[in-house]
Short mmCIF file of N, CA and C in Angstrom, two decimals:
data_model
loop_
_atom_site.label_atom_id
_atom_site.label_comp_id
_atom_site.label_asym_id
_atom_site.label_seq_id
_atom_site.Cartn_x
_atom_site.Cartn_y
_atom_site.Cartn_z
N MET V 1 -19.43 -80.11 23.63
CA MET V 1 -19.45 -78.95 22.76
C MET V 1 -18.19 -78.12 23.04
N THR V 2 -17.51 -77.76 22.00
CA THR V 2 -16.28 -76.98 22.17
C THR V 2 -16.61 -75.49 22.31
N LEU V 3 -15.64 -74.72 22.78
CA LEU V 3 -15.83 -73.29 22.91
C LEU V 3 -16.07 -72.66 21.55
N HIS V 4 -15.41 -73.17 20.53
CA HIS V 4 -15.60 -72.67 19.17
C HIS V 4 -17.04 -72.91 18.71
N GLU V 5 -17.57 -74.10 18.99
CA GLU V 5 -18.95 -74.41 18.60
C GLU V 5 -19.94 -73.53 19.36
N VAL V 6 -19.67 -73.26 20.64
CA VAL V 6 -20.53 -72.37 21.42
C VAL V 6 -20.53 -70.98 20.82
N GLY V 7 -19.36 -70.50 20.42
CA GLY V 7 -19.26 -69.20 19.78
C GLY V 7 -20.08 -69.13 18.49
N GLU V 8 -19.99 -70.20 17.70
CA GLU V 8 -20.78 -70.24 16.46
C GLU V 8 -22.27 -70.24 16.77
N LEU V 9 -22.68 -70.98 17.79
CA LEU V 9 -24.09 -71.04 18.17
C LEU V 9 -24.58 -69.67 18.63
N PHE V 10 -23.81 -68.99 19.47
CA PHE V 10 -24.21 -67.67 19.94
C PHE V 10 -24.27 -66.66 18.80
N THR V 11 -23.34 -66.77 17.87
CA THR V 11 -23.37 -65.88 16.71
C THR V 11 -24.64 -66.13 15.90
N TYR V 12 -24.99 -67.38 15.74
CA TYR V 12 -26.23 -67.73 15.01
C TYR V 12 -27.45 -67.19 15.76
N TRP V 13 -27.48 -67.37 17.10
CA TRP V 13 -28.62 -66.90 17.88
C TRP V 13 -28.73 -65.39 17.82
N ALA V 14 -27.60 -64.69 17.74
CA ALA V 14 -27.65 -63.23 17.66
C ALA V 14 -28.35 -62.79 16.38
N ALA V 15 -28.11 -63.50 15.30
CA ALA V 15 -28.74 -63.18 14.01
C ALA V 15 -30.13 -63.79 13.89
N HIS V 16 -30.35 -64.95 14.49
CA HIS V 16 -31.61 -65.69 14.38
C HIS V 16 -32.03 -66.19 15.78
N PRO V 17 -32.63 -65.30 16.60
CA PRO V 17 -33.01 -65.72 17.96
C PRO V 17 -33.99 -66.89 17.92
N PRO V 18 -33.97 -67.73 18.96
CA PRO V 18 -34.91 -68.87 19.00
C PRO V 18 -36.35 -68.40 18.92
N VAL V 19 -37.11 -69.00 18.06
CA VAL V 19 -38.49 -68.57 17.76
C VAL V 19 -39.36 -68.62 19.00
N HIS V 20 -39.24 -69.66 19.82
CA HIS V 20 -40.13 -69.75 20.99
C HIS V 20 -39.91 -68.58 21.95
N LEU V 21 -38.70 -68.07 22.06
CA LEU V 21 -38.46 -66.93 22.91
C LEU V 21 -39.00 -65.64 22.30
N MET V 22 -38.88 -65.53 20.98
CA MET V 22 -39.41 -64.34 20.30
C MET V 22 -40.93 -64.29 20.41
N VAL V 23 -41.59 -65.43 20.21
CA VAL V 23 -43.05 -65.47 20.28
C VAL V 23 -43.50 -65.18 21.70
N ALA V 24 -42.82 -65.75 22.69
CA ALA V 24 -43.18 -65.49 24.10
C ALA V 24 -43.01 -63.99 24.42
N ALA V 25 -41.93 -63.40 23.91
CA ALA V 25 -41.72 -61.96 24.14
C ALA V 25 -42.81 -61.14 23.47
N TYR V 26 -43.18 -61.51 22.27
CA TYR V 26 -44.22 -60.78 21.53
C TYR V 26 -45.56 -60.86 22.26
N LEU V 27 -45.88 -62.05 22.76
CA LEU V 27 -47.15 -62.25 23.43
C LEU V 27 -47.14 -61.80 24.88
N GLY V 28 -45.93 -61.50 25.39
CA GLY V 28 -45.81 -61.05 26.78
C GLY V 28 -46.03 -62.16 27.79
N ILE V 29 -45.66 -63.39 27.41
CA ILE V 29 -45.80 -64.52 28.33
C ILE V 29 -44.43 -65.06 28.68
N GLY V 30 -44.41 -65.87 29.71
CA GLY V 30 -43.14 -66.49 30.11
C GLY V 30 -42.42 -65.66 31.13
N ARG V 31 -41.13 -65.94 31.28
CA ARG V 31 -40.33 -65.25 32.29
C ARG V 31 -40.27 -63.77 32.03
N GLY V 32 -40.54 -62.98 33.04
CA GLY V 32 -40.38 -61.55 32.94
C GLY V 32 -41.50 -60.82 32.20
N LYS V 33 -42.28 -61.49 31.40
CA LYS V 33 -43.36 -60.88 30.63
C LYS V 33 -42.92 -59.56 30.01
N ARG V 34 -41.99 -59.65 29.10
CA ARG V 34 -41.45 -58.48 28.44
C ARG V 34 -42.47 -57.82 27.54
N ALA V 35 -42.33 -56.54 27.38
CA ALA V 35 -43.12 -55.81 26.38
C ALA V 35 -42.49 -56.02 25.02
N VAL V 36 -43.23 -55.79 23.96
CA VAL V 36 -42.70 -55.98 22.62
C VAL V 36 -41.51 -55.05 22.38
N GLU V 37 -41.61 -53.80 22.85
CA GLU V 37 -40.49 -52.89 22.71
C GLU V 37 -39.36 -53.38 23.61
N GLY V 38 -38.16 -53.44 23.08
CA GLY V 38 -37.02 -53.89 23.86
C GLY V 38 -36.95 -55.39 24.05
N ALA V 39 -37.80 -56.13 23.35
CA ALA V 39 -37.82 -57.58 23.51
C ALA V 39 -36.50 -58.19 23.07
N GLU V 40 -35.87 -57.59 22.03
CA GLU V 40 -34.60 -58.15 21.54
C GLU V 40 -33.53 -58.06 22.61
N ALA V 41 -33.44 -56.91 23.30
CA ALA V 41 -32.44 -56.74 24.36
C ALA V 41 -32.72 -57.73 25.49
N SER V 42 -33.97 -57.91 25.84
CA SER V 42 -34.30 -58.86 26.91
C SER V 42 -34.02 -60.29 26.48
N LEU V 43 -34.22 -60.57 25.22
CA LEU V 43 -33.93 -61.92 24.70
C LEU V 43 -32.45 -62.22 24.86
N PHE V 44 -31.60 -61.26 24.50
CA PHE V 44 -30.17 -61.47 24.64
C PHE V 44 -29.79 -61.62 26.11
N ALA V 45 -30.46 -60.91 26.99
CA ALA V 45 -30.18 -61.03 28.42
C ALA V 45 -30.49 -62.44 28.90
N GLU V 46 -31.53 -63.06 28.34
CA GLU V 46 -31.87 -64.42 28.75
C GLU V 46 -30.86 -65.44 28.26
N LEU V 47 -30.14 -65.13 27.18
CA LEU V 47 -29.16 -66.07 26.65
C LEU V 47 -27.93 -66.17 27.51
N GLY V 48 -27.69 -65.20 28.36
CA GLY V 48 -26.55 -65.28 29.27
C GLY V 48 -25.83 -63.96 29.43
N PRO V 49 -24.91 -63.91 30.38
CA PRO V 49 -24.23 -62.65 30.70
C PRO V 49 -23.36 -62.12 29.57
N GLY V 50 -22.96 -62.94 28.66
CA GLY V 50 -22.14 -62.47 27.55
C GLY V 50 -22.89 -61.69 26.52
N PHE V 51 -24.23 -61.62 26.63
CA PHE V 51 -25.04 -60.95 25.63
C PHE V 51 -25.57 -59.59 26.12
N VAL V 52 -25.28 -59.21 27.34
CA VAL V 52 -25.77 -57.93 27.84
C VAL V 52 -24.60 -56.96 27.92
N LYS V 53 -24.92 -55.66 27.86
CA LYS V 53 -23.89 -54.65 27.99
C LYS V 53 -23.39 -54.61 29.42
N GLY V 54 -22.14 -54.31 29.58
CA GLY V 54 -21.58 -54.21 30.91
C GLY V 54 -20.34 -55.10 31.04
N ASP V 55 -19.97 -55.34 32.27
CA ASP V 55 -18.79 -56.12 32.56
C ASP V 55 -19.04 -57.61 32.34
N VAL V 56 -18.41 -58.16 31.30
CA VAL V 56 -18.62 -59.58 30.99
C VAL V 56 -17.92 -60.49 31.98
N HIS V 57 -17.05 -59.92 32.81
CA HIS V 57 -16.32 -60.71 33.80
C HIS V 57 -17.01 -60.69 35.17
N ARG V 58 -18.14 -60.02 35.27
CA ARG V 58 -18.86 -59.91 36.54
C ARG V 58 -19.23 -61.31 37.05
N GLY V 59 -18.93 -61.54 38.29
CA GLY V 59 -19.26 -62.82 38.92
C GLY V 59 -18.21 -63.90 38.75
N LEU V 60 -17.17 -63.64 37.97
CA LEU V 60 -16.10 -64.61 37.80
C LEU V 60 -14.99 -64.35 38.79
N PRO V 61 -14.29 -65.39 39.23
CA PRO V 61 -13.17 -65.17 40.15
C PRO V 61 -12.03 -64.49 39.40
N PRO V 62 -11.12 -63.83 40.14
CA PRO V 62 -9.99 -63.17 39.48
C PRO V 62 -9.07 -64.20 38.80
N VAL V 63 -8.41 -63.77 37.75
CA VAL V 63 -7.49 -64.64 37.00
C VAL V 63 -6.20 -64.82 37.80
N ILE V 64 -5.74 -66.05 37.88
CA ILE V 64 -4.48 -66.34 38.56
C ILE V 64 -3.45 -66.72 37.52
N LEU V 65 -2.40 -65.95 37.40
CA LEU V 65 -1.35 -66.22 36.43
C LEU V 65 -0.10 -66.80 37.07
N ASP V 66 -0.16 -67.06 38.36
CA ASP V 66 0.96 -67.66 39.09
C ASP V 66 0.81 -69.18 38.99
N PHE V 67 1.67 -69.79 38.19
CA PHE V 67 1.55 -71.23 37.93
C PHE V 67 1.85 -72.08 39.16
N VAL V 68 2.70 -71.59 40.05
CA VAL V 68 2.97 -72.31 41.30
C VAL V 68 1.70 -72.35 42.14
N GLU V 69 1.00 -71.23 42.21
CA GLU V 69 -0.27 -71.18 42.97
C GLU V 69 -1.32 -72.07 42.32
N LEU V 70 -1.39 -72.07 41.00
CA LEU V 70 -2.35 -72.92 40.32
C LEU V 70 -2.06 -74.40 40.57
N ARG V 71 -0.78 -74.77 40.54
CA ARG V 71 -0.40 -76.15 40.79
C ARG V 71 -0.76 -76.55 42.23
N ARG V 72 -0.53 -75.64 43.19
CA ARG V 72 -0.87 -75.90 44.59
C ARG V 72 -2.37 -76.12 44.75
N ARG V 73 -3.17 -75.28 44.10
CA ARG V 73 -4.63 -75.42 44.20
C ARG V 73 -5.10 -76.71 43.54
N ALA V 74 -4.51 -77.09 42.45
CA ALA V 74 -4.88 -78.33 41.77
C ALA V 74 -4.54 -79.53 42.65
N ALA V 75 -3.41 -79.46 43.33
CA ALA V 75 -3.01 -80.56 44.23
C ALA V 75 -3.99 -80.69 45.40
N GLU V 76 -4.52 -79.58 45.87
CA GLU V 76 -5.50 -79.61 46.97
C GLU V 76 -6.80 -80.32 46.55
N LEU V 77 -7.14 -80.24 45.28
CA LEU V 77 -8.37 -80.85 44.79
C LEU V 77 -8.26 -82.37 44.69
N HIS V 78 -7.05 -82.87 44.54
CA HIS V 78 -6.88 -84.32 44.38
C HIS V 78 -6.38 -84.93 45.60
#
């Protein structure tokens, strides 16, 4: 699956959340046993860190723009 396809899927899920998650949220069953109020926000939180408010880069390593360093690290892996 390409990054573009993932983006399309997430956009679709934002407009049309998966039914099994919505039903579980409504009934208060499953992970977290959410209340009906705020179920949409909790649903997005279950889809991944890109769907919640806050720092979307949380938990990711810092970006390295030094190509010499990147080449050195790649050589260490092989």
